[in-house]
Amino acid sequence: MKRHPSVTDKSNVIQPGATIGLLGGGQLGRMIALAGRAMGYRFVTMDPTEDAPCGQVADQQIVAAFEDVEGARRLAELSDVISYEFENVDAYVAEVLEQEAFVPQGSRLLSITQNRIKEKSTIASFGIPVAPFRVIGEFADLEQAVAELGLPAVMKTATGGYDGKGQWVLKNTEELREAYDTLSQAGVELIVEQFVPFEKEVSVIAARNLSGEMVTFPMAENIHRDNILHLSIVPARTTDDVRAEAERIAKEIAEKLDVVGLIAVEMFLTRDGQLYVNEVAPRPHNSGHYTMDACVTSQFEQHVLAVCNQRLGSTKLLTPVVMVNILGEHVEPVLSKQDKLPATAKLHLYGKQEAKAKRKMGHLNVLADTVEEAIGMIESLDIWGGKQE
Ligand code: AMP
């Protein structure tokens, strides 16, 4: 077995030329590998789908299910350092990898971020505001929670949900039974949380390396459509105080959770300037794709620097930017209008074969002198509908 460095050795630096193993071969892995290869690292990815987005750009892909321990062992053998591009890593695989390989991100963070109950309780224990919530077992718990928290409220599965899946916005007591019966079919724990009447959704990505050096990327203002991220607007249209507070929260979470790599912190901003953390993700995040073209260092480069315990790069914003996601239904219009895209728009496509509706296929970073101008450029393309907000 390969000797691997210890996560407790803070002086350990993984030098270019080393191989980074990525659990998960989707678009995040692909963009990590593209950035890391430019920096001189090699990549091997593990993903069940042959020719996965990351497999296309990595040195090698192990085609194996995420819970395949033998596959994970091969990944460990081939890699000098292992990272993951999603948080739903099988607990046993994570344990095996930690024993047999160098996994600076660790698995503790995974167990917290995989479960909304742990995630919210942990963040609340730091004194950072989250929407008040209750854990739901039986239907009677839901009735009691709604009596205490009021309506509207949002019921969510504690595990497994993403992009609004496994969620129900409860508006009146008549729909409680149907919501409970539907969501409890997943057979996992449920929570219900107070609806936060937010003015904006925002996010900050913090990076931290093994030595404890920490930086944050500029806060993004995020607009969702059908619960899927649609636009990230940077700089976010809010005050310096809110931006500073959001960055402080992200740093505090990164530090207290002992993050190595990236952590994306999604927050609700209310009209009176209060921030509530909604959820965190220990990896590059869709709301950080703007950094690829608008910051000195992209979130993907930063992730590589952080897990390799290199000095972190500058997160300075070089230009206002708006990122717009390209879902399955947008691919054809984007391709047919390529010659109409502004010259300051950077197109990123993930190499996915099938352009299913709502599937994330790529994104466009539109750089401009102001975010309003960038939004105007996106509107005039008429690919995502006319009006954006
Ligand atoms: P999540 O899966 O927790 O990120 O939730 C998906 C989306 O649902 C969020 O981006 C919000 O737009 C909305 N949402 C979730 N929780 C709440 C809440 N407590 N209050 C208001 N909106 C919410």
PDB file of N, CA, C and O in Angstrom, residues 317-361:
ATOM      1  N   LEU A 317     -12.106  40.179  -6.997  1.00  0.00           N
ATOM      2  CA  LEU A 317     -13.034  40.245  -8.138  1.00  0.00           C
ATOM      3  C   LEU A 317     -12.468  41.230  -9.156  1.00  0.00           C
ATOM      4  O   LEU A 317     -12.166  42.372  -8.824  1.00  0.00           O
ATOM      5  N   LEU A 318     -12.323  40.781 -10.392  1.00  0.00           N
ATOM      6  CA  LEU A 318     -11.699  41.625 -11.415  1.00  0.00           C
ATOM      7  C   LEU A 318     -12.728  42.435 -12.191  1.00  0.00           C
ATOM      8  O   LEU A 318     -12.389  43.452 -12.790  1.00  0.00           O
ATOM      9  N   THR A 319     -13.964  41.953 -12.195  1.00  0.00           N
ATOM     10  CA  THR A 319     -15.008  42.618 -12.985  1.00  0.00           C
ATOM     11  C   THR A 319     -16.380  42.190 -12.488  1.00  0.00           C
ATOM     12  O   THR A 319     -16.531  41.071 -12.013  1.00  0.00           O
ATOM     13  N   PRO A 320     -17.381  43.060 -12.598  1.00  0.00           N
ATOM     14  CA  PRO A 320     -18.744  42.592 -12.329  1.00  0.00           C
ATOM     15  C   PRO A 320     -19.086  41.437 -13.280  1.00  0.00           C
ATOM     16  O   PRO A 320     -18.591  41.382 -14.414  1.00  0.00           O
ATOM     17  N   VAL A 321     -19.919  40.532 -12.810  1.00  0.00           N
ATOM     18  CA  VAL A 321     -20.213  39.327 -13.582  1.00  0.00           C
ATOM     19  C   VAL A 321     -21.599  38.816 -13.221  1.00  0.00           C
ATOM     20  O   VAL A 321     -22.034  38.961 -12.076  1.00  0.00           O
ATOM     21  N   VAL A 322     -22.263  38.234 -14.195  1.00  0.00           N
ATOM     22  CA  VAL A 322     -23.490  37.482 -13.912  1.00  0.00           C
ATOM     23  C   VAL A 322     -23.343  36.110 -14.555  1.00  0.00           C
ATOM     24  O   VAL A 322     -23.034  35.998 -15.748  1.00  0.00           O
ATOM     25  N   MET A 323     -23.514  35.081 -13.732  1.00  0.00           N
ATOM     26  CA  MET A 323     -23.484  33.709 -14.242  1.00  0.00           C
ATOM     27  C   MET A 323     -24.906  33.254 -14.478  1.00  0.00           C
ATOM     28  O   MET A 323     -25.768  33.472 -13.619  1.00  0.00           O
ATOM     29  N   VAL A 324     -25.147  32.671 -15.634  1.00  0.00           N
ATOM     30  CA  VAL A 324     -26.473  32.106 -15.898  1.00  0.00           C
ATOM     31  C   VAL A 324     -26.290  30.623 -16.241  1.00  0.00           C
ATOM     32  O   VAL A 324     -25.406  30.258 -17.023  1.00  0.00           O
ATOM     33  N   ASN A 325     -27.125  29.794 -15.615  1.00  0.00           N
ATOM     34  CA  ASN A 325     -27.011  28.355 -15.848  1.00  0.00           C
ATOM     35  C   ASN A 325     -27.627  27.959 -17.181  1.00  0.00           C
ATOM     36  O   ASN A 325     -28.656  28.502 -17.594  1.00  0.00           O
ATOM     37  N   ILE A 326     -27.001  26.988 -17.820  1.00  0.00           N
ATOM     38  CA  ILE A 326     -27.528  26.424 -19.062  1.00  0.00           C
ATOM     39  C   ILE A 326     -28.074  25.043 -18.726  1.00  0.00           C
ATOM     40  O   ILE A 326     -27.308  24.111 -18.453  1.00  0.00           O
ATOM     41  N   LEU A 327     -29.400  24.933 -18.704  1.00  0.00           N
ATOM     42  CA  LEU A 327     -30.041  23.647 -18.438  1.00  0.00           C
ATOM     43  C   LEU A 327     -30.308  22.948 -19.770  1.00  0.00           C
ATOM     44  O   LEU A 327     -30.117  23.549 -20.844  1.00  0.00           O
ATOM     45  N   GLY A 328     -30.766  21.700 -19.680  1.00  0.00           N
ATOM     46  CA  GLY A 328     -30.986  20.920 -20.895  1.00  0.00           C
ATOM     47  C   GLY A 328     -31.755  21.676 -21.965  1.00  0.00           C
ATOM     48  O   GLY A 328     -31.367  21.680 -23.142  1.00  0.00           O
ATOM     49  N   GLU A 329     -32.812  22.371 -21.539  1.00  0.00           N
ATOM     50  CA  GLU A 329     -33.674  23.053 -22.518  1.00  0.00           C
ATOM     51  C   GLU A 329     -33.013  24.295 -23.131  1.00  0.00           C
ATOM     52  O   GLU A 329     -33.511  24.853 -24.097  1.00  0.00           O
ATOM     53  N   HIS A 330     -31.878  24.729 -22.559  1.00  0.00           N
ATOM     54  CA  HIS A 330     -31.213  25.936 -23.083  1.00  0.00           C
ATOM     55  C   HIS A 330     -30.070  25.615 -24.049  1.00  0.00           C
ATOM     56  O   HIS A 330     -29.533  26.517 -24.686  1.00  0.00           O
ATOM     57  N   VAL A 331     -29.691  24.343 -24.117  1.00  0.00           N
ATOM     58  CA  VAL A 331     -28.484  24.010 -24.887  1.00  0.00           C
ATOM     59  C   VAL A 331     -28.647  24.366 -26.360  1.00  0.00           C
ATOM     60  O   VAL A 331     -27.802  25.055 -26.952  1.00  0.00           O
ATOM     61  N   GLU A 332     -29.751  23.928 -26.921  1.00  0.00           N
ATOM     62  CA  GLU A 332     -29.948  24.150 -28.361  1.00  0.00           C
ATOM     63  C   GLU A 332     -29.987  25.655 -28.677  1.00  0.00           C
ATOM     64  O   GLU A 332     -29.244  26.119 -29.550  1.00  0.00           O
ATOM     65  N   PRO A 333     -30.823  26.445 -27.938  1.00  0.00           N
ATOM     66  CA  PRO A 333     -30.813  27.892 -28.214  1.00  0.00           C
ATOM     67  C   PRO A 333     -29.443  28.549 -28.006  1.00  0.00           C
ATOM     68  O   PRO A 333     -29.059  29.441 -28.775  1.00  0.00           O
ATOM     69  N   VAL A 334     -28.692  28.092 -26.994  1.00  0.00           N
ATOM     70  CA  VAL A 334     -27.363  28.695 -26.785  1.00  0.00           C
ATOM     71  C   VAL A 334     -26.467  28.383 -27.981  1.00  0.00           C
ATOM     72  O   VAL A 334     -25.788  29.261 -28.525  1.00  0.00           O
ATOM     73  N   LEU A 335     -26.473  27.123 -28.412  1.00  0.00           N
ATOM     74  CA  LEU A 335     -25.590  26.742 -29.521  1.00  0.00           C
ATOM     75  C   LEU A 335     -25.990  27.468 -30.806  1.00  0.00           C
ATOM     76  O   LEU A 335     -25.134  27.905 -31.567  1.00  0.00           O
ATOM     77  N   SER A 336     -27.288  27.607 -31.019  1.00  0.00           N
ATOM     78  CA  SER A 336     -27.708  28.253 -32.266  1.00  0.00           C
ATOM     79  C   SER A 336     -27.487  29.765 -32.223  1.00  0.00           C
ATOM     80  O   SER A 336     -27.502  30.420 -33.253  1.00  0.00           O
ATOM     81  N   LYS A 337     -27.283  30.310 -31.012  1.00  0.00           N
ATOM     82  CA  LYS A 337     -27.052  31.764 -30.916  1.00  0.00           C
ATOM     83  C   LYS A 337     -25.609  32.084 -30.529  1.00  0.00           C
ATOM     84  O   LYS A 337     -25.334  33.178 -30.030  1.00  0.00           O
ATOM     85  N   GLN A 338     -24.703  31.140 -30.744  1.00  0.00           N
ATOM     86  CA  GLN A 338     -23.327  31.380 -30.297  1.00  0.00           C
ATOM     87  C   GLN A 338     -22.731  32.660 -30.857  1.00  0.00           C
ATOM     88  O   GLN A 338     -22.002  33.363 -30.172  1.00  0.00           O
ATOM     89  N   ASP A 339     -23.078  32.961 -32.103  1.00  0.00           N
ATOM     90  CA  ASP A 339     -22.512  34.171 -32.709  1.00  0.00           C
ATOM     91  C   ASP A 339     -23.151  35.442 -32.152  1.00  0.00           C
ATOM     92  O   ASP A 339     -22.675  36.543 -32.393  1.00  0.00           O
ATOM     93  N   LYS A 340     -24.233  35.294 -31.398  1.00  0.00           N
ATOM     94  CA  LYS A 340     -24.899  36.480 -30.811  1.00  0.00           C
ATOM     95  C   LYS A 340     -24.460  36.698 -29.360  1.00  0.00           C
ATOM     96  O   LYS A 340     -24.815  37.699 -28.742  1.00  0.00           O
ATOM     97  N   LEU A 341     -23.718  35.717 -28.805  1.00  0.00           N
ATOM     98  CA  LEU A 341     -23.301  35.885 -27.412  1.00  0.00           C
ATOM     99  C   LEU A 341     -22.366  37.083 -27.330  1.00  0.00           C
ATOM    100  O   LEU A 341     -21.542  37.296 -28.235  1.00  0.00           O
ATOM    101  N   PRO A 342     -22.477  37.886 -26.243  1.00  0.00           N
ATOM    102  CA  PRO A 342     -21.559  39.021 -26.133  1.00  0.00           C
ATOM    103  C   PRO A 342     -20.109  38.523 -26.134  1.00  0.00           C
ATOM    104  O   PRO A 342     -19.835  37.416 -25.651  1.00  0.00           O
ATOM    105  N   ALA A 343     -19.214  39.353 -26.650  1.00  0.00           N
ATOM    106  CA  ALA A 343     -17.804  38.945 -26.703  1.00  0.00           C
ATOM    107  C   ALA A 343     -17.217  38.808 -25.302  1.00  0.00           C
ATOM    108  O   ALA A 343     -16.167  38.186 -25.113  1.00  0.00           O
ATOM    109  N   THR A 344     -17.880  39.393 -24.318  1.00  0.00           N
ATOM    110  CA  THR A 344     -17.403  39.273 -22.935  1.00  0.00           C
ATOM    111  C   THR A 344     -18.141  38.155 -22.186  1.00  0.00           C
ATOM    112  O   THR A 344     -18.100  38.111 -20.956  1.00  0.00           O
ATOM    113  N   ALA A 345     -18.804  37.276 -22.922  1.00  0.00           N
ATOM    114  CA  ALA A 345     -19.469  36.129 -22.276  1.00  0.00           C
ATOM    115  C   ALA A 345     -18.596  34.899 -22.460  1.00  0.00           C
ATOM    116  O   ALA A 345     -18.090  34.649 -23.549  1.00  0.00           O
ATOM    117  N   LYS A 346     -18.401  34.163 -21.403  1.00  0.00           N
ATOM    118  CA  LYS A 346     -17.578  32.958 -21.470  1.00  0.00           C
ATOM    119  C   LYS A 346     -18.477  31.747 -21.296  1.00  0.00           C
ATOM    120  O   LYS A 346     -19.152  31.599 -20.275  1.00  0.00           O
ATOM    121  N   LEU A 347     -18.453  30.898 -22.318  1.00  0.00           N
ATOM    122  CA  LEU A 347     -19.326  29.721 -22.333  1.00  0.00           C
ATOM    123  C   LEU A 347     -18.585  28.504 -21.775  1.00  0.00           C
ATOM    124  O   LEU A 347     -17.474  28.195 -22.192  1.00  0.00           O
ATOM    125  N   HIS A 348     -19.219  27.840 -20.823  1.00  0.00           N
ATOM    126  CA  HIS A 348     -18.657  26.605 -20.252  1.00  0.00           C
ATOM    127  C   HIS A 348     -19.678  25.498 -20.434  1.00  0.00           C
ATOM    128  O   HIS A 348     -20.828  25.638 -19.991  1.00  0.00           O
ATOM    129  N   LEU A 349     -19.288  24.411 -21.068  1.00  0.00           N
ATOM    130  CA  LEU A 349     -20.187  23.259 -21.226  1.00  0.00           C
ATOM    131  C   LEU A 349     -19.519  22.051 -20.597  1.00  0.00           C
ATOM    132  O   LEU A 349     -18.289  21.929 -20.600  1.00  0.00           O
ATOM    133  N   TYR A 350     -20.352  21.152 -20.050  1.00  0.00           N
ATOM    134  CA  TYR A 350     -19.815  20.088 -19.202  1.00  0.00           C
ATOM    135  C   TYR A 350     -19.609  18.754 -19.907  1.00  0.00           C
ATOM    136  O   TYR A 350     -19.240  17.768 -19.255  1.00  0.00           O
ATOM    137  N   GLY A 351     -19.884  18.688 -21.208  1.00  0.00           N
ATOM    138  CA  GLY A 351     -19.626  17.435 -21.931  1.00  0.00           C
ATOM    139  C   GLY A 351     -20.631  16.338 -21.633  1.00  0.00           C
ATOM    140  O   GLY A 351     -20.341  15.158 -21.833  1.00  0.00           O
ATOM    141  N   LYS A 352     -21.829  16.726 -21.137  1.00  0.00           N
ATOM    142  CA  LYS A 352     -22.844  15.691 -20.863  1.00  0.00           C
ATOM    143  C   LYS A 352     -23.551  15.324 -22.159  1.00  0.00           C
ATOM    144  O   LYS A 352     -23.886  16.209 -22.951  1.00  0.00           O
ATOM    145  N   GLN A 353     -23.777  14.019 -22.332  1.00  0.00           N
ATOM    146  CA  GLN A 353     -24.366  13.539 -23.584  1.00  0.00           C
ATOM    147  C   GLN A 353     -25.820  13.984 -23.749  1.00  0.00           C
ATOM    148  O   GLN A 353     -26.195  14.525 -24.764  1.00  0.00           O
ATOM    149  N   GLU A 354     -26.602  13.733 -22.703  1.00  0.00           N
ATOM    150  CA  GLU A 354     -28.040  13.880 -22.878  1.00  0.00           C
ATOM    151  C   GLU A 354     -28.542  15.187 -22.258  1.00  0.00           C
ATOM    152  O   GLU A 354     -28.383  15.402 -21.056  1.00  0.00           O
ATOM    153  N   ALA A 355     -29.148  16.040 -23.102  1.00  0.00           N
ATOM    154  CA  ALA A 355     -29.618  17.344 -22.624  1.00  0.00           C
ATOM    155  C   ALA A 355     -31.037  17.243 -22.079  1.00  0.00           C
ATOM    156  O   ALA A 355     -31.976  17.776 -22.654  1.00  0.00           O
ATOM    157  N   LYS A 356     -31.178  16.535 -20.959  1.00  0.00           N
ATOM    158  CA  LYS A 356     -32.522  16.408 -20.359  1.00  0.00           C
ATOM    159  C   LYS A 356     -32.966  17.752 -19.785  1.00  0.00           C
ATOM    160  O   LYS A 356     -32.130  18.514 -19.270  1.00  0.00           O
ATOM    161  N   ALA A 357     -34.286  18.003 -19.828  1.00  0.00           N
ATOM    162  CA  ALA A 357     -34.808  19.257 -19.272  1.00  0.00           C
ATOM    163  C   ALA A 357     -34.395  19.364 -17.813  1.00  0.00           C
ATOM    164  O   ALA A 357     -34.371  18.365 -17.093  1.00  0.00           O
ATOM    165  N   LYS A 358     -34.024  20.576 -17.393  1.00  0.00           N
ATOM    166  CA  LYS A 358     -33.634  20.908 -16.002  1.00  0.00           C
ATOM    167  C   LYS A 358     -32.262  20.355 -15.601  1.00  0.00           C
ATOM    168  O   LYS A 358     -31.809  20.602 -14.486  1.00  0.00           O
ATOM    169  N   ARG A 359     -31.617  19.599 -16.470  1.00  0.00           N
ATOM    170  CA  ARG A 359     -30.298  19.074 -16.127  1.00  0.00           C
ATOM    171  C   ARG A 359     -29.245  20.162 -16.356  1.00  0.00           C
ATOM    172  O   ARG A 359     -29.260  20.847 -17.389  1.00  0.00           O
ATOM    173  N   LYS A 360     -28.314  20.309 -15.413  1.00  0.00           N
ATOM    174  CA  LYS A 360     -27.286  21.336 -15.581  1.00  0.00           C
ATOM    175  C   LYS A 360     -26.274  20.884 -16.628  1.00  0.00           C
ATOM    176  O   LYS A 360     -25.564  19.905 -16.424  1.00  0.00           O
ATOM    177  N   MET A 361     -26.224  21.609 -17.742  1.00  0.00           N
ATOM    178  CA  MET A 361     -25.382  21.218 -18.880  1.00  0.00           C
ATOM    179  C   MET A 361     -24.161  22.127 -19.033  1.00  0.00           C
ATOM    180  O   MET A 361     -23.196  21.761 -19.688  1.00  0.00           O
TER     181      MET A 361
END
